[in-house]
Structures are given as structure tokens and as C-alpha cells.
Coordinates of C-alpha atoms in Angstrom, one line a residue:
Chain V
M1 CA 4.6 29.8 -37.5
V2 CA 5.7 27.1 -35.3
E3 CA 8.3 24.7 -36.7
F4 CA 7.0 21.2 -36.3
T5 CA 9.4 18.3 -36.4
E6 CA 7.7 15.1 -37.0
R7 CA 8.3 12.2 -34.7
K8 CA 8.1 8.9 -36.4
P9 CA 7.2 6.0 -34.2
S10 CA 10.5 4.1 -34.3
A11 CA 10.5 0.5 -35.2
R12 CA 14.1 -0.2 -34.2
W13 CA 13.3 -2.0 -31.1
K14 CA 10.9 -4.9 -30.6
F15 CA 11.1 -4.6 -26.8
R16 CA 10.8 -1.1 -25.6
P17 CA 10.4 -0.9 -21.9
S18 CA 8.4 2.1 -20.7
A19 CA 10.3 4.9 -19.0
G20 CA 9.0 3.8 -15.6
L21 CA 9.9 0.2 -16.1
F22 CA 13.4 1.1 -17.3
H23 CA 13.9 3.3 -14.3
R24 CA 12.7 0.6 -11.9
M25 CA 15.1 -2.0 -13.5
S26 CA 18.1 0.3 -13.1
A27 CA 17.1 1.1 -9.5
F28 CA 16.6 -2.6 -8.8
L29 CA 20.0 -3.3 -10.3
T30 CA 21.6 -0.6 -8.1
L31 CA 20.0 -2.2 -5.0
L32 CA 21.4 -5.6 -5.9
L33 CA 24.8 -4.1 -6.5
L34 CA 24.7 -2.4 -3.2
I35 CA 23.8 -5.6 -1.4
A36 CA 26.6 -7.5 -3.3
A37 CA 29.1 -4.8 -2.4
F38 CA 28.2 -4.7 1.3
S39 CA 28.1 -8.6 1.6
F40 CA 31.6 -8.7 0.1
G41 CA 32.8 -6.2 2.6
N42 CA 31.2 -7.9 5.6
A43 CA 29.8 -11.4 5.7
A44 CA 27.4 -10.6 8.6
F45 CA 25.6 -8.2 6.2
L46 CA 24.0 -11.1 4.3
S47 CA 22.6 -12.9 7.4
V48 CA 18.9 -13.5 8.0
N49 CA 19.0 -11.4 11.1
N50 CA 20.5 -8.4 9.4
G51 CA 18.1 -8.8 6.5
L52 CA 15.2 -8.6 8.9
T53 CA 16.8 -5.6 10.6
I54 CA 17.0 -3.8 7.3
L55 CA 13.3 -4.7 6.5
L56 CA 12.3 -3.4 10.0
Q57 CA 14.3 -0.2 9.6
T58 CA 12.9 0.5 6.1
S59 CA 9.3 -0.1 7.1
V60 CA 8.7 3.4 8.4
I61 CA 10.3 5.2 5.4
G62 CA 8.5 2.8 3.2
L63 CA 5.1 3.7 4.7
L64 CA 5.8 7.4 4.4
G65 CA 7.2 6.9 0.9
I66 CA 4.0 5.2 -0.4
G67 CA 1.9 8.2 0.8
M68 CA 4.4 10.6 -0.7
T69 CA 4.3 8.8 -4.0
M70 CA 0.6 9.3 -4.4
V71 CA 1.0 13.0 -3.6
I72 CA 3.9 13.4 -5.9
I73 CA 2.0 11.7 -8.8
T74 CA -0.7 14.4 -8.4
G75 CA 2.0 16.9 -9.0
G76 CA 2.3 17.9 -5.3
I77 CA 4.6 17.4 -2.3
D78 CA 3.9 16.6 1.3
L79 CA 6.5 18.2 3.6
S80 CA 4.4 17.5 6.7
V81 CA 4.8 13.7 7.0
G82 CA 7.6 13.7 9.6
S83 CA 5.7 16.1 11.9
V84 CA 2.4 14.3 11.4
L85 CA 4.1 11.0 12.3
A86 CA 5.2 12.6 15.6
L87 CA 1.8 14.1 16.3
S88 CA 0.0 10.8 15.6
G89 CA 2.4 8.8 17.7
T90 CA 2.1 11.1 20.6
V91 CA -1.7 11.2 20.4
T92 CA -1.8 7.4 20.4
G93 CA 0.5 7.4 23.4
M94 CA -1.8 9.9 25.2
A95 CA -4.8 7.9 24.4
V96 CA -3.2 4.8 25.9
K97 CA -2.3 6.8 29.0
A98 CA -5.9 7.9 29.2
G99 CA -6.9 4.3 29.5
L100 CA -7.9 3.4 25.9
P101 CA -6.8 -0.1 24.8
V102 CA -3.9 -0.2 22.4
L103 CA -5.7 -0.9 19.1
P104 CA -8.4 1.8 19.4
A105 CA -5.7 4.2 20.6
M106 CA -3.7 3.5 17.5
A107 CA -6.8 4.0 15.3
V108 CA -7.2 7.4 16.9
G109 CA -3.6 8.2 16.0
V110 CA -4.1 7.2 12.4
L111 CA -7.3 9.2 12.3
V112 CA -5.4 12.3 13.5
G113 CA -2.8 11.7 10.7
A114 CA -5.6 11.4 8.2
A115 CA -7.2 14.6 9.5
C116 CA -3.9 16.5 9.1
G117 CA -3.8 15.2 5.5
L118 CA -7.4 16.2 4.9
F119 CA -6.6 19.7 6.1
N120 CA -3.6 19.8 3.7
G121 CA -5.9 18.8 0.9
F122 CA -8.4 21.5 1.7
V123 CA -5.8 24.2 2.0
I124 CA -4.3 23.2 -1.3
T125 CA -7.6 22.8 -3.3
K126 CA -10.0 25.2 -1.7
M127 CA -7.7 28.0 -0.6
R128 CA -5.4 27.5 -3.6
I129 CA -2.2 27.5 -1.6
T130 CA 0.7 25.7 -3.3
P131 CA 1.4 22.2 -1.9
F132 CA 4.9 23.3 -0.8
V133 CA 3.6 26.1 1.3
A134 CA 0.5 24.4 2.6
T135 CA 2.4 21.3 3.8
L136 CA 5.3 23.4 5.2
G137 CA 2.6 25.1 7.3
M138 CA 1.3 21.7 8.5
M139 CA 4.9 20.6 9.2
L140 CA 5.1 23.4 11.8
I141 CA 1.6 23.1 13.0
A142 CA 1.8 19.3 13.7
R143 CA 5.2 19.5 15.3
G144 CA 4.1 22.4 17.5
L145 CA 1.0 20.5 18.5
A146 CA 2.9 17.4 19.4
L147 CA 5.4 19.4 21.5
Q148 CA 2.7 21.5 23.1
L149 CA 0.5 18.5 24.0
T150 CA 3.3 16.7 25.7
G151 CA 5.3 19.6 27.1
A152 CA 8.1 18.3 24.8
A153 CA 8.5 15.3 27.2
P154 CA 8.4 11.7 25.9
I155 CA 5.5 9.6 27.1
S156 CA 6.9 6.3 28.5
Q157 CA 5.6 3.3 30.5
L158 CA 3.0 2.6 27.9
G159 CA 2.8 -1.1 28.7
E160 CA 3.9 -4.2 26.9
A161 CA 0.9 -4.3 24.5
F162 CA 1.9 -0.9 23.1
G163 CA 5.2 -2.4 21.9
V164 CA 3.8 -5.4 20.1
L165 CA 3.3 -3.8 16.7
G166 CA 6.8 -2.5 16.5
N167 CA 8.7 -5.3 18.2
G168 CA 6.6 -8.5 17.6
A169 CA 7.0 -10.9 14.8
L170 CA 5.0 -13.6 13.0
F171 CA 6.2 -17.2 12.9
R172 CA 8.8 -16.5 15.6
M173 CA 10.2 -19.9 16.7
V174 CA 11.9 -20.3 20.1
E175 CA 13.1 -23.5 21.5
M176 CA 14.2 -24.1 25.1
G177 CA 17.8 -25.0 25.0
A178 CA 19.3 -27.8 27.1
N179 CA 21.0 -25.2 29.2
G180 CA 17.6 -23.7 30.2
F181 CA 18.0 -20.6 28.1
P182 CA 15.6 -20.0 25.2
K183 CA 17.1 -20.4 21.7
V184 CA 15.7 -18.5 18.8
I185 CA 15.4 -20.8 15.8
F186 CA 13.8 -18.2 13.5
P187 CA 13.4 -14.6 14.6
G188 CA 10.1 -14.4 12.7
I189 CA 8.8 -11.8 10.2
P190 CA 8.4 -8.4 12.1
Y191 CA 4.9 -7.0 12.1
P192 CA 6.0 -3.7 10.6
V193 CA 7.3 -5.6 7.6
I194 CA 4.0 -7.4 7.2
L195 CA 2.2 -4.1 7.5
L196 CA 4.4 -2.5 4.9
A197 CA 3.8 -5.4 2.5
V198 CA 0.0 -5.1 3.0
V199 CA 0.0 -1.3 2.6
A200 CA 2.2 -1.5 -0.5
L201 CA -0.1 -4.1 -2.2
A202 CA -3.2 -2.1 -1.3
A203 CA -1.6 1.1 -2.7
A204 CA -0.5 -0.6 -5.9
Y205 CA -4.0 -1.9 -6.3
L206 CA -5.5 1.6 -5.8
L207 CA -3.1 3.2 -8.2
R208 CA -3.1 0.6 -11.0
R209 CA -6.5 -1.0 -10.8
R210 CA -8.9 1.6 -9.4
Q211 CA -10.5 4.6 -11.0
T212 CA -9.2 6.8 -8.2
G213 CA -5.7 5.8 -9.0
R214 CA -6.1 6.5 -12.6
H215 CA -7.5 9.9 -11.7
I216 CA -4.4 10.6 -9.5
Y217 CA -2.2 10.0 -12.6
A218 CA -4.5 12.1 -14.8
T219 CA -4.5 15.0 -12.4
G220 CA -0.7 15.1 -12.3
S221 CA -0.3 14.6 -16.0
N222 CA -2.5 17.3 -17.2
E223 CA -4.8 18.9 -14.6
E224 CA -6.8 21.0 -16.9
A225 CA -7.4 18.2 -19.3
A226 CA -8.4 15.9 -16.4
R227 CA -10.8 18.5 -15.1
L228 CA -12.4 19.0 -18.6
S229 CA -12.7 15.3 -19.0
G230 CA -14.8 15.0 -15.9
V231 CA -12.1 14.0 -13.3
R232 CA -12.9 15.6 -10.0
V233 CA -9.5 17.0 -9.5
H234 CA -10.0 18.6 -6.1
R235 CA -11.5 15.4 -4.7
T236 CA -8.6 13.4 -6.1
K237 CA -6.0 15.6 -4.6
I238 CA -7.8 15.6 -1.2
I239 CA -7.8 11.8 -1.3
A240 CA -4.0 11.7 -2.0
Y241 CA -3.1 14.0 0.9
T242 CA -5.5 12.3 3.3
L243 CA -3.9 8.9 2.5
S244 CA -0.5 10.4 2.9
G245 CA -1.5 11.8 6.3
A246 CA -3.1 8.5 7.4
L247 CA 0.1 6.5 6.4
A248 CA 2.2 9.0 8.3
G249 CA 0.0 8.3 11.3
L250 CA 0.4 4.6 10.8
A251 CA 4.2 5.0 10.5
G252 CA 4.1 7.1 13.7
N253 CA 2.4 4.2 15.5
V254 CA 5.0 1.7 14.2
L255 CA 7.9 3.9 15.2
M256 CA 6.6 4.8 18.7
S257 CA 5.6 1.2 19.3
R258 CA 9.2 0.1 18.5
L259 CA 10.5 2.6 21.0
I260 CA 7.7 1.8 23.4
T261 CA 7.7 5.5 24.0
A262 CA 5.8 8.3 22.4
Q263 CA 8.4 10.9 21.3
P264 CA 7.1 14.3 20.1
S265 CA 10.5 15.1 18.6
E266 CA 10.7 12.0 16.5
G267 CA 10.7 12.0 12.7
V268 CA 12.5 15.2 12.0
M269 CA 13.5 15.3 8.3
Y270 CA 11.7 12.0 7.6
E271 CA 9.8 13.7 4.9
L272 CA 13.1 14.1 3.0
D273 CA 13.8 10.4 3.2
A274 CA 10.3 9.7 1.9
I275 CA 10.7 12.1 -1.0
A276 CA 14.1 10.6 -1.7
A277 CA 12.7 7.1 -1.8
A278 CA 9.9 8.1 -4.2
V279 CA 12.3 10.0 -6.5
I280 CA 15.0 7.3 -6.5
G281 CA 12.1 5.0 -7.4
G282 CA 11.3 7.0 -10.5
A283 CA 8.6 9.4 -9.3
S284 CA 8.7 12.8 -11.0
L285 CA 8.1 16.0 -9.0
M286 CA 6.5 17.3 -12.2
G287 CA 3.6 14.9 -11.5
G288 CA 2.0 12.1 -13.5
V289 CA 4.9 9.6 -13.0
G290 CA 5.7 7.2 -10.2
N291 CA 4.6 3.9 -8.7
V292 CA 4.7 1.9 -5.5
S293 CA 7.2 -0.8 -6.6
G294 CA 9.7 1.9 -7.6
T295 CA 9.3 3.7 -4.2
M296 CA 9.8 0.4 -2.4
I297 CA 13.1 -0.1 -4.2
G298 CA 14.0 3.5 -3.4
A299 CA 13.2 3.0 0.3
F300 CA 15.3 -0.2 0.4
I301 CA 18.2 1.5 -1.4
I302 CA 18.2 4.1 1.4
G303 CA 17.8 1.4 4.1
V304 CA 20.5 -0.9 2.7
L305 CA 22.9 2.1 2.4
R306 CA 22.3 3.2 5.9
N307 CA 22.6 -0.3 7.3
G308 CA 25.6 -1.2 5.2
L309 CA 27.5 2.0 6.0
N310 CA 26.7 1.5 9.7
M311 CA 28.2 -1.9 9.7
A312 CA 31.2 -0.6 7.9
G313 CA 31.6 1.9 10.7
T314 CA 30.9 5.0 8.5
S315 CA 29.7 8.0 10.4
A316 CA 26.1 9.2 10.2
F317 CA 27.4 12.4 8.5
I318 CA 29.1 10.5 5.7
Q319 CA 25.8 8.5 5.3
Q320 CA 23.9 11.7 4.6
I321 CA 26.4 12.8 2.1
V322 CA 26.3 9.5 0.3
I323 CA 22.5 9.4 0.2
G324 CA 22.4 13.0 -1.1
F325 CA 24.6 12.0 -4.0
V326 CA 22.5 8.9 -4.7
V327 CA 19.3 11.1 -5.0
I328 CA 21.0 13.4 -7.5
G329 CA 22.5 10.5 -9.4
A330 CA 19.2 8.7 -9.7
V331 CA 17.4 11.7 -11.1
Y332 CA 20.3 12.4 -13.4
V333 CA 20.3 8.9 -14.9
D334 CA 16.5 9.3 -15.5
Q335 CA 17.0 12.6 -17.3
I336 CA 19.7 11.3 -19.5
R337 CA 17.4 8.5 -20.6
N338 CA 14.5 10.8 -21.2
R339 CA 16.6 13.2 -23.3
R340 CA 17.5 10.6 -25.8
Chain D
M1 CA -33.9 19.7 -42.3
D2 CA -33.7 21.3 -38.9
P3 CA -30.3 22.6 -37.9
I4 CA -28.5 20.5 -35.1
L5 CA -27.2 23.7 -33.6
S6 CA -28.3 27.3 -34.0
V7 CA -27.1 30.5 -32.3
R8 CA -29.4 33.5 -32.6
A9 CA -28.3 37.1 -32.0
A10 CA -25.7 36.2 -29.4
T11 CA -24.0 39.0 -27.7
K12 CA -21.2 38.9 -25.1
A13 CA -19.8 41.8 -23.2
Y14 CA -16.8 41.7 -20.9
G15 CA -17.3 44.9 -18.9
A16 CA -16.9 47.7 -21.3
L17 CA -15.5 45.5 -24.0
T18 CA -18.1 43.9 -26.3
A19 CA -16.8 40.8 -28.1
L20 CA -20.0 39.7 -29.8
R21 CA -22.7 42.1 -31.1
G22 CA -25.3 39.7 -32.4
A23 CA -23.7 36.7 -34.0
D24 CA -25.8 34.0 -35.8
L25 CA -24.6 30.5 -36.5
T26 CA -26.7 27.8 -38.1
V27 CA -25.1 24.3 -38.4
A28 CA -26.8 21.5 -40.3
R29 CA -26.5 17.9 -39.0
G30 CA -23.5 16.0 -40.3
E31 CA -21.8 18.9 -42.1
V32 CA -18.4 20.4 -41.6
H33 CA -19.0 24.0 -40.7
A34 CA -16.1 26.4 -40.7
V35 CA -16.1 29.6 -38.7
C36 CA -13.7 32.2 -40.1
G37 CA -12.8 35.8 -39.5
D38 CA -9.9 38.0 -38.7
N39 CA -8.4 38.3 -35.3
G40 CA -10.9 40.0 -32.9
A41 CA -13.9 39.1 -35.1
G42 CA -15.4 37.1 -32.3
K43 CA -14.6 33.5 -33.3
S44 CA -13.2 32.4 -30.0
T45 CA -16.0 34.1 -28.0
L46 CA -18.7 32.4 -30.1
I47 CA -17.0 29.1 -29.6
K48 CA -16.7 29.7 -25.9
L49 CA -20.5 30.2 -25.7
I50 CA -21.2 27.0 -27.6
S51 CA -18.7 24.9 -25.6
G52 CA -20.0 26.1 -22.2
V53 CA -16.8 28.0 -21.2
E54 CA -18.8 31.3 -21.2
T55 CA -22.4 32.3 -21.0
P56 CA -23.9 34.7 -23.5
T57 CA -25.0 38.2 -22.3
S58 CA -28.0 37.9 -24.5
G59 CA -29.2 35.7 -27.4
E60 CA -30.3 32.1 -27.8
I61 CA -28.6 28.8 -28.4
T62 CA -30.6 25.8 -29.5
V63 CA -29.4 22.2 -29.9
K64 CA -31.7 19.9 -31.9
G65 CA -34.4 22.5 -31.6
R66 CA -34.3 22.8 -27.9
P67 CA -33.0 26.0 -26.2
V68 CA -30.0 25.3 -24.0
S69 CA -28.0 27.1 -21.4
F70 CA -24.5 25.9 -20.5
A71 CA -22.9 26.9 -17.2
T72 CA -19.9 24.7 -17.7
P73 CA -18.2 22.7 -20.4
H74 CA -19.7 19.6 -18.8
D75 CA -23.2 20.9 -19.5
A76 CA -22.2 21.3 -23.2
L77 CA -20.8 17.8 -23.2
E78 CA -24.1 16.4 -21.8
A79 CA -25.9 18.1 -24.7
G80 CA -23.5 16.3 -27.1
I81 CA -21.0 19.1 -27.8
A82 CA -17.3 18.3 -27.3
T83 CA -14.5 20.8 -27.9
I84 CA -11.0 19.9 -28.9
H85 CA -8.7 22.8 -28.1
Q86 CA -5.5 23.5 -29.9
D87 CA -3.4 21.9 -27.1
L88 CA -5.6 18.8 -27.4
G89 CA -5.9 18.3 -23.7
L90 CA -4.0 15.0 -23.6
A91 CA -1.8 13.7 -20.8
P92 CA 1.4 13.0 -22.7
R93 CA 2.8 10.3 -20.4
M94 CA -0.4 8.3 -20.3
T95 CA -1.3 5.7 -22.9
I96 CA -3.7 6.0 -25.8
A97 CA -6.4 4.0 -24.0
E98 CA -5.9 5.9 -20.8
N99 CA -6.3 9.2 -22.5
I100 CA -9.4 8.2 -24.4
F101 CA -11.0 6.9 -21.2
M102 CA -9.8 9.7 -19.0
G103 CA -12.5 10.6 -16.5
S104 CA -14.9 7.9 -17.8
E105 CA -13.0 4.7 -17.1
L106 CA -14.7 1.4 -17.4
V107 CA -14.9 -0.7 -14.3
T108 CA -15.5 -4.4 -13.8
R109 CA -15.7 -6.6 -10.7
R110 CA -13.7 -9.6 -9.8
L111 CA -14.3 -11.4 -6.5
G112 CA -16.4 -8.4 -5.4
L113 CA -13.4 -6.0 -6.0
P114 CA -13.9 -3.2 -8.4
L115 CA -11.2 -3.3 -11.1
L116 CA -10.4 -1.1 -14.1
D117 CA -11.4 -3.0 -17.2
H118 CA -8.1 -2.5 -19.1
R119 CA -8.9 -5.1 -21.8
R120 CA -12.3 -3.7 -22.7
M121 CA -11.0 -0.1 -22.7
K122 CA -8.2 -1.1 -25.1
E123 CA -10.7 -2.9 -27.4
M124 CA -13.1 0.0 -27.4
A125 CA -10.2 2.5 -27.9
K126 CA -9.2 0.5 -31.0
G127 CA -12.8 0.7 -32.2
Y128 CA -13.0 4.5 -31.9
L129 CA -9.7 4.9 -33.7
G130 CA -10.8 2.4 -36.3
R131 CA -13.9 4.6 -37.1
L132 CA -11.4 7.4 -37.9
N133 CA -9.4 5.0 -40.1
S134 CA -6.4 5.4 -37.9
R135 CA -3.7 2.8 -38.2
L136 CA -2.7 2.9 -34.5
T137 CA -2.8 -0.6 -33.0
D138 CA -0.8 -0.5 -29.8
M139 CA -3.2 1.1 -27.2
D140 CA -0.5 1.0 -24.5
Q141 CA 1.8 3.5 -26.3
P142 CA 2.2 6.7 -24.4
V143 CA 0.7 9.7 -26.3
E144 CA 4.1 11.5 -26.2
R145 CA 5.4 9.0 -28.7
L146 CA 2.7 9.9 -31.3
S147 CA 2.9 12.3 -34.2
G148 CA 0.7 15.4 -34.2
G149 CA -1.9 13.9 -36.5
Q150 CA -2.0 10.7 -34.4
R151 CA -2.5 12.8 -31.2
Q152 CA -5.4 14.6 -32.9
A153 CA -6.9 11.2 -33.6
V154 CA -6.7 10.3 -29.9
A155 CA -8.3 13.6 -28.9
I156 CA -11.1 13.0 -31.4
S157 CA -11.6 9.4 -30.1
R158 CA -12.1 10.8 -26.6
A159 CA -14.8 13.0 -28.0
L160 CA -16.4 10.0 -29.6
R161 CA -16.1 8.1 -26.3
W162 CA -18.3 11.0 -24.9
D163 CA -20.9 10.3 -27.6
A164 CA -20.4 13.8 -29.0
E165 CA -22.6 14.6 -31.9
I166 CA -21.0 17.9 -32.5
I167 CA -17.2 18.3 -32.2
I168 CA -15.7 21.7 -32.2
M169 CA -12.1 21.8 -33.4
D170 CA -10.2 24.9 -32.6
E171 CA -7.3 25.5 -35.0
P172 CA -6.5 21.8 -35.4
T173 CA -3.8 22.3 -38.0
A174 CA -2.2 25.4 -36.7
A175 CA 1.0 23.8 -35.5
L176 CA 1.2 21.0 -38.0
G177 CA 3.3 20.2 -41.1
V178 CA 2.0 19.5 -44.5
R179 CA 1.6 15.7 -44.2
E180 CA 0.1 15.9 -40.7
T181 CA -2.4 18.6 -41.8
A182 CA -3.5 16.2 -44.5
Q183 CA -4.0 13.5 -41.9
V184 CA -6.1 15.8 -39.7
L185 CA -8.3 16.8 -42.7
E186 CA -8.7 13.1 -43.4
L187 CA -9.8 12.7 -39.8
I188 CA -12.4 15.4 -40.2
G189 CA -13.6 13.7 -43.4
S190 CA -13.9 10.4 -41.4
L191 CA -16.0 12.2 -38.8
R192 CA -18.4 13.5 -41.4
A193 CA -18.6 9.9 -42.9
V194 CA -19.8 8.6 -39.5
G195 CA -22.4 11.4 -39.2
V196 CA -20.6 13.6 -36.6
T197 CA -21.1 17.3 -37.1
V198 CA -17.8 19.3 -37.0
I199 CA -17.4 23.0 -36.3
L200 CA -14.0 24.0 -37.5
I201 CA -12.2 27.2 -36.4
S202 CA -9.3 27.8 -38.8
H203 CA -7.1 30.6 -40.1
D204 CA -6.0 28.4 -43.0
M205 CA -8.2 29.2 -46.0
N206 CA -6.8 26.2 -48.0
D207 CA -7.9 23.8 -45.2
V208 CA -11.3 25.5 -45.0
V209 CA -12.0 25.2 -48.8
R210 CA -10.7 21.7 -48.9
I211 CA -12.8 20.2 -46.1
A212 CA -15.7 22.5 -45.1
D213 CA -19.3 22.3 -46.5
T214 CA -20.4 25.7 -45.2
V215 CA -18.5 28.8 -44.0
T216 CA -19.7 31.4 -41.6
I217 CA -17.6 34.6 -41.7
L218 CA -17.6 36.8 -38.6
S219 CA -16.5 40.4 -38.5
G220 CA -16.6 42.9 -35.6
G221 CA -18.7 40.5 -33.5
R222 CA -21.4 40.0 -36.1
T223 CA -22.1 37.3 -38.7
A224 CA -21.0 38.9 -42.0
R225 CA -21.5 36.2 -44.5
V226 CA -22.6 32.5 -44.7
L227 CA -21.7 30.7 -47.9
R228 CA -21.1 27.3 -49.4
A229 CA -17.4 26.4 -49.3
G230 CA -17.7 25.1 -52.9
D231 CA -18.7 28.5 -54.2
T232 CA -15.3 30.0 -53.6
D233 CA -11.6 29.3 -53.4
A234 CA -9.0 30.1 -50.8
Q235 CA -8.1 33.5 -52.3
G236 CA -11.8 34.4 -52.7
L237 CA -12.4 33.4 -49.1
A238 CA -9.5 35.5 -47.9
N239 CA -10.8 38.5 -49.8
L240 CA -14.2 38.0 -48.3
I241 CA -12.8 37.9 -44.8
M242 CA -10.6 41.0 -45.4
H243 CA -13.6 43.0 -46.7
A244 CA -16.1 41.5 -44.3
G245 CA -16.0 44.6 -42.1
S246 CA -17.5 46.8 -44.8
L247 CA -20.2 44.2 -45.5
A248 CA -21.2 43.9 -41.9
E249 CA -21.4 47.5 -41.2
P250 CA -22.5 49.4 -44.3
A251 CA -22.2 52.7 -42.4

């Protein structure tokens, strides 16, 4: 006989934030503390210019993190996003070289990313390969393809138009100075930041207000129950992986555009940053838990840490160590809270 | 009155193993019908046939007089038969309303954009729980915060959401304490009050005698006895089940 301890719904608290909200509040607090600490250490940290730099640097991890969040909520993982990013970026570069205008070329790149994700989804649902193994395979396949297609050489001289997405900005204000040199009044909002905001809003709408989003949570929470309740579990997973691949493709375009070069060896280990962003933001690798706003906070925690440590002259190696501890700490705090 | 569900001479063989050797089950509309029997008597197999998890090797199942053939649980659901398994099939970290509407969410449109209709889903969830006389009011609570009896109410509400006319409950009280067992039996009573037919699989003879109208006793894959629950007590029922083997096979 199973011993059953009754759980009475507690009436101690009037305001009981949900587990997710609590996690986001603590993550957001951590972000504010980091910003305060870095500003205290270096006044230049809190400038408009540096803020925009952080936003720009975070946009790639943010895009990858949003796709990763959807996949993690279904109870899966996508290890291929760093490689898919490189493949998509190089395909875009090759398409531009082949004479395609920049926008259609970028669309091709995003489609290639989506196709990689679709393939992941099929391998996971129809061939019943675990997500870890399936996307590990794609990680090697996409990277190998990118290197093979380019002979491992970067594609440069892609033209000015190719660099607009990564380097351009909205509302940029420049004034001719009296000395004849242009003076930047407001550096503008970089396009990648606008793109990230649009994608984040769209993903939040999908997850919170659409049936597909609800099915993503249901699949990760209790797959068997979801299937018996009429949720098309396979279709839901395929959608999540395809979106993750497409967003990796988009991130690849942003990154390569910023470099104005298509680099087949870019994005190594980016999948780990994306996973870290989602996990710091409260997503659970067990599935069923996570959201876009949490992942955005997680991505900015990583971005602010990198930027702040850079400005403080800390080496890239130390940065890795710090971020590693932050990931463990974030999950530990969450567990303590859940154990209560 | 015609039975809402009837199973005639159902057999089920898994290779060399025969789990059912001609079981009959006749369930009247609106009753609570208990299916009892010792381990290996064929209870789970019979339930799997009715809920669409397995297809019979031979035999006939009719729902409201029409012969049916279920290939999947979804087919059974279409015919109005919902099954609540012992694990309840709930997503613990999702809310009450989200669980009740899992897979059948309500959607509205605003400015041409499809949106989940959270407000109406919560209202309707409250309505279903109200029919079960449940006192749950906050539909945004995650199911993991609920007691065993309350979770059972959520699982039943989801079956009501599917317009189930027949609800199969597989060992609903097996893991519950005394008070929660009483709550679940109350829920079954509420279902009967709103005209839903309940098929109850249970090992607990006290529960069966307290709540069931009719009892079918299986033994060795056959129907051994059908009786009114009021005609016996828990001890009598236990004796019948123990000696059902000799009744079914007077060899």
C-alpha cells in the first residue's frame, strides 16, 4: 500500500508567485545587481553606447535562446544551433556571391536553418532517436557541410548591403560638425536589437496565446497525457525544432552580416550559451517549464557579464569560469525553492 | 431499457497467452458499474478493449445499440467513452484550466489574430468542477498543489469537457487516504447524479459496495457473476471473487 501524505492547499500567503514568476524575479534582480556592480566599477559601463553594444552582442544569443527555450519546454534539447548558424550564414554568403540580392539570399539562409530543424524533428519523432543524439548528429552534419561547401575558407567581399542588417541602426542621428567631420548625436537602435525584440514578442505570443504554444507545454509536461488528450505530440515537437533551426539561421545571418564575412567556423559552442540563457531564465531540462522573458533575462545576464568582465580587463578564460558558476548557481537557487 | 454499453463474448489473445476467454459486460445508462476480479482475471484487458487501447480477438462491443470497433483511444472518445487511468494523466505544473482543456483549447479572435480564450476556459472549467460539487475556485492553480481527491476532480472534469457519457475509472482510490477516498466516492456519486455512466475498476470491496449499483465479477477471462451491489456486503463480495473460479469453470 502506498503511503499517501495529504497536501493541504496552504492559506498562509495571499500573494503566491508561481514558480516561474519567482525565478524570473530573482534572475531579474541578479541582472540589476550585475549592472549596478559593473557601473560602480567603471563609469563607462553605464553609457548609452555601451548599453547598445551589450544589446547588439546579446542579440545572437537571444535569438538562439528563444528557439532553444521552445525545444527545452517540449522536454528536448537542440545541440545543433551553433553549427546550423554557421551553415545558414555561409549559405547566405554563397547565395549573395552567386548574384542573389541580399534579402532573398538571407531568406534562403533562414530556410536552410529551418530545414535542418525539420530534419531534427523528423529524426526525433519518426525515428525515435533521443533529442540529445539526434541534434548532436546535426551539429556535426551542419558544421561539416558548412566547412565542405566553403573549403573552410571565409567568404568575404559580400558588398555593403550584406552588412546592413548587422551594422545598421534605426533613428541614427548624425550631424555635420563645424570642423567638417560628422558627429553622431544618437547612435540609433541597431537592427539586430529590433529583430530580437520582434522575435521575442512573436515567440511569447506563440507560447502564451496560441494553441501550438499550449501544446508545446503540454508535450513537455506529460507527453503521454497530452497524446491521449488529442495533442499531436509529434507535430508539436517538429514545429519546435523547426523554429529553433529557423532562428539559428536568422542568428547566423545577423552574425555574418555584422562581420560582413560568411565564416563557416563561427558559432562553435553557441548552443551552450543558448542553453545557459534558457536555464538561467528558469527553463527546466525536464520539460514543461520555461518562457521567453526568462530566457531574455538569462541572455542579458550572460551578455552583461561578458561585457562587464571585458571592460574590467578580465580574461576570456575567467569569463567562462564565472558563467559556468552562474549557470550552476541559477539552477541551484531554483531547486532550493522547489524543494520547500 | 437498452444498455448504454455491452460487450458480448469478447476474447483477447496475446500470442500463446489468452487473457480473455469470452467475457460479457452489460452496463445500463446512468449506473455505476463495478468490474471486480482477482489479479489475472482479465479486468485490465476488458477495460483496454472498451477504451480503445487494444482490439478484441473476437467478440462484439456495442455502444447505445450500435456495434463499434475502436482502433485508438481517440475512437473510443468519439463514441463517448473516456478513461481515467490511475496516474490521472495530468500535467502537474500546468494549471487546472489548462489541464481540463488540454488538447481541446478554446480559441477566440481579436483584430484577426487567433488567441487562446483564457477567460472562457476558466469559466467553463469552474462549471465542470461545479457539477462535481468541487469547491476549487482558483483555476490558475497548478495541479501539483492539489490533493489527490482534487486532482481526481480535475481529471473527471476533463472527461466531461470531452462530453463523455461513459467514464471508466481505473483504481481511482488505490493510492488515496481515507478522507480522499471518501471525496472520490462523492465525485462518482456526483457523476451518477448528472447522468454519466461510470465503469469502476477497484480492488477495494468496501468502495464497491458503497458506491456501485451493479457488479460484474470476472474470473479466468470469463464473466463469472453479475449481481446487484445491494445484495451483498464487502465480505460477501470478497468471498464471491475468491470462489469465482469454481463458479466459472464447473469442471
